[in-house]
């Protein structure tokens, strides 16, 4: 049962993070979701797009994190860890990812606004020029979230393994 709790919490934490993250980015630049993503949801509402994409884009990140973390915490005989010991590291990972996303988003928006860099790919041809800094904010924030979330998830898994081996 503890394994299910760990997997469930990690998945839920990722989904909640994704929805909150996308509430910010969708309200900063709805074009990130209406132009740069396939039209899965028939709406231009930043609120609704953030809920839909926040779920779609994160459950598949949280689930493997939860499975690997649960396996690391529970397989074997001694020193098993439960959700109570893993809740804080998972929550901290989400907070660090959020901070990295905000900082990265502001950096990307600033660099584009100062015309030090262009939008990645061909997005400059389809995104209105007035939205370039906002679009860069969204792109950089999302990129940072995936990078920090993935690397941070591996750090949480490694520190869990280290804790168990040290027990």
PDB file of C-alpha atoms in Angstrom:
ATOM      1  CA  UNK A   1       0.000   0.000   0.000  1.00  0.00           C
ATOM      2  CA  UNK A   2       2.896   2.364   0.765  1.00  0.00           C
ATOM      3  CA  UNK A   3       4.189   1.889  -2.780  1.00  0.00           C
ATOM      4  CA  UNK A   4       0.839   3.004  -4.200  1.00  0.00           C
ATOM      5  CA  UNK A   5       0.875   6.049  -1.897  1.00  0.00           C
ATOM      6  CA  UNK A   6       4.351   7.077  -3.088  1.00  0.00           C
ATOM      7  CA  UNK A   7       3.502   6.621  -6.770  1.00  0.00           C
ATOM      8  CA  UNK A   8       0.183   8.410  -6.321  1.00  0.00           C
ATOM      9  CA  UNK A   9       1.678  11.332  -4.415  1.00  0.00           C
ATOM     10  CA  UNK A  10       4.516  11.832  -6.916  1.00  0.00           C
ATOM     11  CA  UNK A  11       2.075  11.742  -9.830  1.00  0.00           C
ATOM     12  CA  UNK A  12      -0.386  14.075  -8.108  1.00  0.00           C
ATOM     13  CA  UNK A  13       2.412  16.469  -7.109  1.00  0.00           C
ATOM     14  CA  UNK A  14       3.606  16.636 -10.718  1.00  0.00           C
ATOM     15  CA  UNK A  15       0.079  17.242 -12.036  1.00  0.00           C
ATOM     16  CA  UNK A  16      -0.660  19.964  -9.467  1.00  0.00           C
ATOM     17  CA  UNK A  17       2.696  21.552 -10.277  1.00  0.00           C
ATOM     18  CA  UNK A  18       1.936  21.385 -14.005  1.00  0.00           C
ATOM     19  CA  UNK A  19      -1.474  22.997 -13.629  1.00  0.00           C
ATOM     20  CA  UNK A  20      -0.117  25.797 -11.423  1.00  0.00           C
ATOM     21  CA  UNK A  21       2.868  26.288 -13.736  1.00  0.00           C
ATOM     22  CA  UNK A  22       0.618  26.448 -16.774  1.00  0.00           C
ATOM     23  CA  UNK A  23      -1.731  28.891 -15.038  1.00  0.00           C
ATOM     24  CA  UNK A  24       1.215  31.283 -14.965  1.00  0.00           C
ATOM     25  CA  UNK A  25       2.508  30.632 -18.475  1.00  0.00           C
ATOM     26  CA  UNK A  26      -0.952  30.557 -20.095  1.00  0.00           C
ATOM     27  CA  UNK A  27      -1.825  33.900 -18.532  1.00  0.00           C
ATOM     28  CA  UNK A  28       1.529  35.370 -19.589  1.00  0.00           C
ATOM     29  CA  UNK A  29       1.244  34.068 -23.175  1.00  0.00           C
ATOM     30  CA  UNK A  30      -1.845  32.162 -24.269  1.00  0.00           C
ATOM     31  CA  UNK A  31      -0.298  31.840 -27.750  1.00  0.00           C
ATOM     32  CA  UNK A  32       2.145  29.323 -26.300  1.00  0.00           C
ATOM     33  CA  UNK A  33      -0.849  26.994 -25.958  1.00  0.00           C
ATOM     34  CA  UNK A  34      -3.074  28.174 -28.825  1.00  0.00           C
ATOM     35  CA  UNK A  35      -0.386  28.381 -31.531  1.00  0.00           C
ATOM     36  CA  UNK A  36       2.574  26.289 -30.345  1.00  0.00           C
ATOM     37  CA  UNK A  37       0.499  23.294 -29.224  1.00  0.00           C
ATOM     38  CA  UNK A  38      -1.945  21.087 -31.118  1.00  0.00           C
ATOM     39  CA  UNK A  39      -5.589  22.165 -30.751  1.00  0.00           C
ATOM     40  CA  UNK A  40      -6.696  19.468 -28.305  1.00  0.00           C
ATOM     41  CA  UNK A  41      -8.978  21.781 -26.323  1.00  0.00           C
ATOM     42  CA  UNK A  42     -11.552  23.918 -28.179  1.00  0.00           C
ATOM     43  CA  UNK A  43     -10.943  27.030 -26.070  1.00  0.00           C
ATOM     44  CA  UNK A  44      -8.758  30.119 -25.885  1.00  0.00           C
ATOM     45  CA  UNK A  45      -9.280  30.414 -22.129  1.00  0.00           C
ATOM     46  CA  UNK A  46      -5.872  30.555 -20.399  1.00  0.00           C
ATOM     47  CA  UNK A  47      -7.448  29.061 -17.270  1.00  0.00           C
ATOM     48  CA  UNK A  48      -8.907  26.035 -19.055  1.00  0.00           C
ATOM     49  CA  UNK A  49      -5.867  25.518 -21.288  1.00  0.00           C
ATOM     50  CA  UNK A  50      -3.647  25.506 -18.189  1.00  0.00           C
ATOM     51  CA  UNK A  51      -5.755  22.838 -16.519  1.00  0.00           C
ATOM     52  CA  UNK A  52      -5.821  20.633 -19.617  1.00  0.00           C
ATOM     53  CA  UNK A  53      -2.205  21.015 -20.656  1.00  0.00           C
ATOM     54  CA  UNK A  54      -1.018  21.033 -17.048  1.00  0.00           C
ATOM     55  CA  UNK A  55      -2.441  17.546 -16.672  1.00  0.00           C
ATOM     56  CA  UNK A  56      -1.410  16.203 -20.090  1.00  0.00           C
ATOM     57  CA  UNK A  57       2.161  17.479 -19.831  1.00  0.00           C
ATOM     58  CA  UNK A  58       2.964  16.252 -16.325  1.00  0.00           C
ATOM     59  CA  UNK A  59       1.243  13.010 -15.334  1.00  0.00           C
ATOM     60  CA  UNK A  60       3.680  11.051 -17.506  1.00  0.00           C
ATOM     61  CA  UNK A  61       6.612  12.736 -15.725  1.00  0.00           C
ATOM     62  CA  UNK A  62       5.255  12.189 -12.210  1.00  0.00           C
ATOM     63  CA  UNK A  63       4.279   8.556 -12.756  1.00  0.00           C
ATOM     64  CA  UNK A  64       7.756   7.228 -13.642  1.00  0.00           C
ATOM     65  CA  UNK A  65       9.278   9.430 -10.930  1.00  0.00           C
ATOM     66  CA  UNK A  66       6.865   7.859  -8.459  1.00  0.00           C
ATOM     67  CA  UNK A  67       7.513   4.330  -9.692  1.00  0.00           C
ATOM     68  CA  UNK A  68      11.305   4.706  -9.550  1.00  0.00           C
ATOM     69  CA  UNK A  69      11.141   6.465  -6.198  1.00  0.00           C
ATOM     70  CA  UNK A  70       8.817   3.828  -4.748  1.00  0.00           C
ATOM     71  CA  UNK A  71      11.066   1.038  -6.024  1.00  0.00           C
ATOM     72  CA  UNK A  72      14.123   2.742  -4.545  1.00  0.00           C
ATOM     73  CA  UNK A  73      12.344   3.332  -1.235  1.00  0.00           C
ATOM     74  CA  UNK A  74      10.587  -0.014  -0.837  1.00  0.00           C
ATOM     75  CA  UNK A  75      12.437  -2.872  -2.586  1.00  0.00           C
ATOM     76  CA  UNK A  76      14.604  -4.904  -0.245  1.00  0.00           C
ATOM     77  CA  UNK A  77      14.367  -5.871   3.384  1.00  0.00           C
ATOM     78  CA  UNK A  78      15.704  -3.189   5.649  1.00  0.00           C
ATOM     79  CA  UNK A  79      15.393   0.535   5.944  1.00  0.00           C
ATOM     80  CA  UNK A  80      12.265   0.854   3.842  1.00  0.00           C
ATOM     81  CA  UNK A  81      11.017   4.408   3.444  1.00  0.00           C
ATOM     82  CA  UNK A  82       7.399   5.450   3.267  1.00  0.00           C
ATOM     83  CA  UNK A  83       5.545   8.421   1.899  1.00  0.00           C
ATOM     84  CA  UNK A  84       6.045  10.277   5.177  1.00  0.00           C
ATOM     85  CA  UNK A  85       9.814  10.371   4.510  1.00  0.00           C
ATOM     86  CA  UNK A  86       9.454  11.172   0.797  1.00  0.00           C
ATOM     87  CA  UNK A  87       6.754  13.831   0.879  1.00  0.00           C
ATOM     88  CA  UNK A  88       9.185  16.622   1.754  1.00  0.00           C
ATOM     89  CA  UNK A  89      11.791  15.814  -0.954  1.00  0.00           C
ATOM     90  CA  UNK A  90       9.047  15.541  -3.599  1.00  0.00           C
ATOM     91  CA  UNK A  91       7.472  18.833  -2.506  1.00  0.00           C
ATOM     92  CA  UNK A  92      10.888  20.502  -2.399  1.00  0.00           C
ATOM     93  CA  UNK A  93      11.580  19.249  -5.932  1.00  0.00           C
ATOM     94  CA  UNK A  94       8.372  20.905  -7.142  1.00  0.00           C
ATOM     95  CA  UNK A  95       9.261  24.171  -5.366  1.00  0.00           C
ATOM     96  CA  UNK A  96      12.791  24.219  -6.803  1.00  0.00           C
ATOM     97  CA  UNK A  97      11.400  23.471 -10.275  1.00  0.00           C
ATOM     98  CA  UNK A  98       8.947  26.349  -9.910  1.00  0.00           C
ATOM     99  CA  UNK A  99      11.667  28.790  -8.880  1.00  0.00           C
ATOM    100  CA  UNK A 100      13.891  27.647 -11.745  1.00  0.00           C
ATOM    101  CA  UNK A 101      10.987  28.047 -14.178  1.00  0.00           C
ATOM    102  CA  UNK A 102      10.260  31.594 -13.026  1.00  0.00           C
ATOM    103  CA  UNK A 103      13.899  32.661 -13.151  1.00  0.00           C
ATOM    104  CA  UNK A 104      14.438  31.031 -16.517  1.00  0.00           C
ATOM    105  CA  UNK A 105      11.238  32.529 -17.905  1.00  0.00           C
ATOM    106  CA  UNK A 106      12.241  36.020 -16.844  1.00  0.00           C
ATOM    107  CA  UNK A 107      15.714  35.504 -18.312  1.00  0.00           C
ATOM    108  CA  UNK A 108      14.355  34.309 -21.660  1.00  0.00           C
ATOM    109  CA  UNK A 109      11.810  37.134 -21.846  1.00  0.00           C
ATOM    110  CA  UNK A 110      14.472  39.708 -20.985  1.00  0.00           C
ATOM    111  CA  UNK A 111      16.938  38.415 -23.570  1.00  0.00           C
ATOM    112  CA  UNK A 112      14.266  38.500 -26.285  1.00  0.00           C
ATOM    113  CA  UNK A 113      12.972  41.926 -25.200  1.00  0.00           C
ATOM    114  CA  UNK A 114      16.525  43.323 -25.377  1.00  0.00           C
ATOM    115  CA  UNK A 115      16.878  41.662 -28.801  1.00  0.00           C
ATOM    116  CA  UNK A 116      19.926  39.714 -27.659  1.00  0.00           C
ATOM    117  CA  UNK A 117      18.375  36.465 -28.883  1.00  0.00           C
ATOM    118  CA  UNK A 118      15.554  35.463 -31.220  1.00  0.00           C
ATOM    119  CA  UNK A 119      12.695  33.111 -30.564  1.00  0.00           C
ATOM    120  CA  UNK A 120      13.729  29.485 -31.033  1.00  0.00           C
ATOM    121  CA  UNK A 121      12.922  27.758 -34.300  1.00  0.00           C
ATOM    122  CA  UNK A 122      10.513  29.447 -36.666  1.00  0.00           C
ATOM    123  CA  UNK A 123       8.183  30.705 -33.930  1.00  0.00           C
ATOM    124  CA  UNK A 124       8.997  34.311 -34.795  1.00  0.00           C
ATOM    125  CA  UNK A 125       7.085  33.899 -38.054  1.00  0.00           C
ATOM    126  CA  UNK A 126       3.813  32.847 -36.384  1.00  0.00           C
ATOM    127  CA  UNK A 127       3.922  34.604 -33.004  1.00  0.00           C
ATOM    128  CA  UNK A 128       3.049  38.324 -33.111  1.00  0.00           C
ATOM    129  CA  UNK A 129       6.179  40.388 -32.439  1.00  0.00           C
ATOM    130  CA  UNK A 130       4.463  42.085 -29.494  1.00  0.00           C
ATOM    131  CA  UNK A 131       4.216  38.643 -27.845  1.00  0.00           C
ATOM    132  CA  UNK A 132       7.799  37.537 -28.404  1.00  0.00           C
ATOM    133  CA  UNK A 133       9.032  38.273 -24.856  1.00  0.00           C
ATOM    134  CA  UNK A 134       5.952  36.626 -23.326  1.00  0.00           C
ATOM    135  CA  UNK A 135       6.340  33.613 -25.610  1.00  0.00           C
ATOM    136  CA  UNK A 136      10.019  33.367 -24.664  1.00  0.00           C
ATOM    137  CA  UNK A 137       8.993  33.461 -20.992  1.00  0.00           C
ATOM    138  CA  UNK A 138       6.717  30.467 -21.547  1.00  0.00           C
ATOM    139  CA  UNK A 139       9.249  28.501 -23.623  1.00  0.00           C
ATOM    140  CA  UNK A 140      12.102  29.074 -21.183  1.00  0.00           C
ATOM    141  CA  UNK A 141       9.927  28.371 -18.132  1.00  0.00           C
ATOM    142  CA  UNK A 142       8.711  25.081 -19.598  1.00  0.00           C
ATOM    143  CA  UNK A 143      12.208  24.042 -20.651  1.00  0.00           C
ATOM    144  CA  UNK A 144      13.554  24.773 -17.170  1.00  0.00           C
ATOM    145  CA  UNK A 145      10.724  22.817 -15.551  1.00  0.00           C
ATOM    146  CA  UNK A 146      11.443  19.704 -17.578  1.00  0.00           C
ATOM    147  CA  UNK A 147      15.202  19.976 -17.083  1.00  0.00           C
ATOM    148  CA  UNK A 148      15.135  20.710 -13.350  1.00  0.00           C
ATOM    149  CA  UNK A 149      12.274  18.275 -12.771  1.00  0.00           C
ATOM    150  CA  UNK A 150      14.107  15.437 -14.507  1.00  0.00           C
ATOM    151  CA  UNK A 151      17.516  16.097 -12.961  1.00  0.00           C
ATOM    152  CA  UNK A 152      15.976  16.897  -9.585  1.00  0.00           C
ATOM    153  CA  UNK A 153      13.921  13.712  -9.722  1.00  0.00           C
ATOM    154  CA  UNK A 154      17.089  11.723 -10.306  1.00  0.00           C
ATOM    155  CA  UNK A 155      18.702  13.505  -7.343  1.00  0.00           C
ATOM    156  CA  UNK A 156      15.729  12.622  -5.109  1.00  0.00           C
ATOM    157  CA  UNK A 157      15.935   8.993  -6.238  1.00  0.00           C
ATOM    158  CA  UNK A 158      19.723   8.891  -5.688  1.00  0.00           C
ATOM    159  CA  UNK A 159      19.460  10.484  -2.243  1.00  0.00           C
ATOM    160  CA  UNK A 160      16.735   7.992  -1.324  1.00  0.00           C
ATOM    161  CA  UNK A 161      19.004   5.140  -2.389  1.00  0.00           C
ATOM    162  CA  UNK A 162      21.920   6.636  -0.462  1.00  0.00           C
ATOM    163  CA  UNK A 163      19.737   6.978   2.637  1.00  0.00           C
ATOM    164  CA  UNK A 164      18.621   3.358   2.366  1.00  0.00           C
ATOM    165  CA  UNK A 165      22.119   2.012   1.791  1.00  0.00           C
ATOM    166  CA  UNK A 166      23.359   3.996   4.764  1.00  0.00           C
ATOM    167  CA  UNK A 167      20.653   2.543   7.033  1.00  0.00           C
TER     168      UNK A 167
END
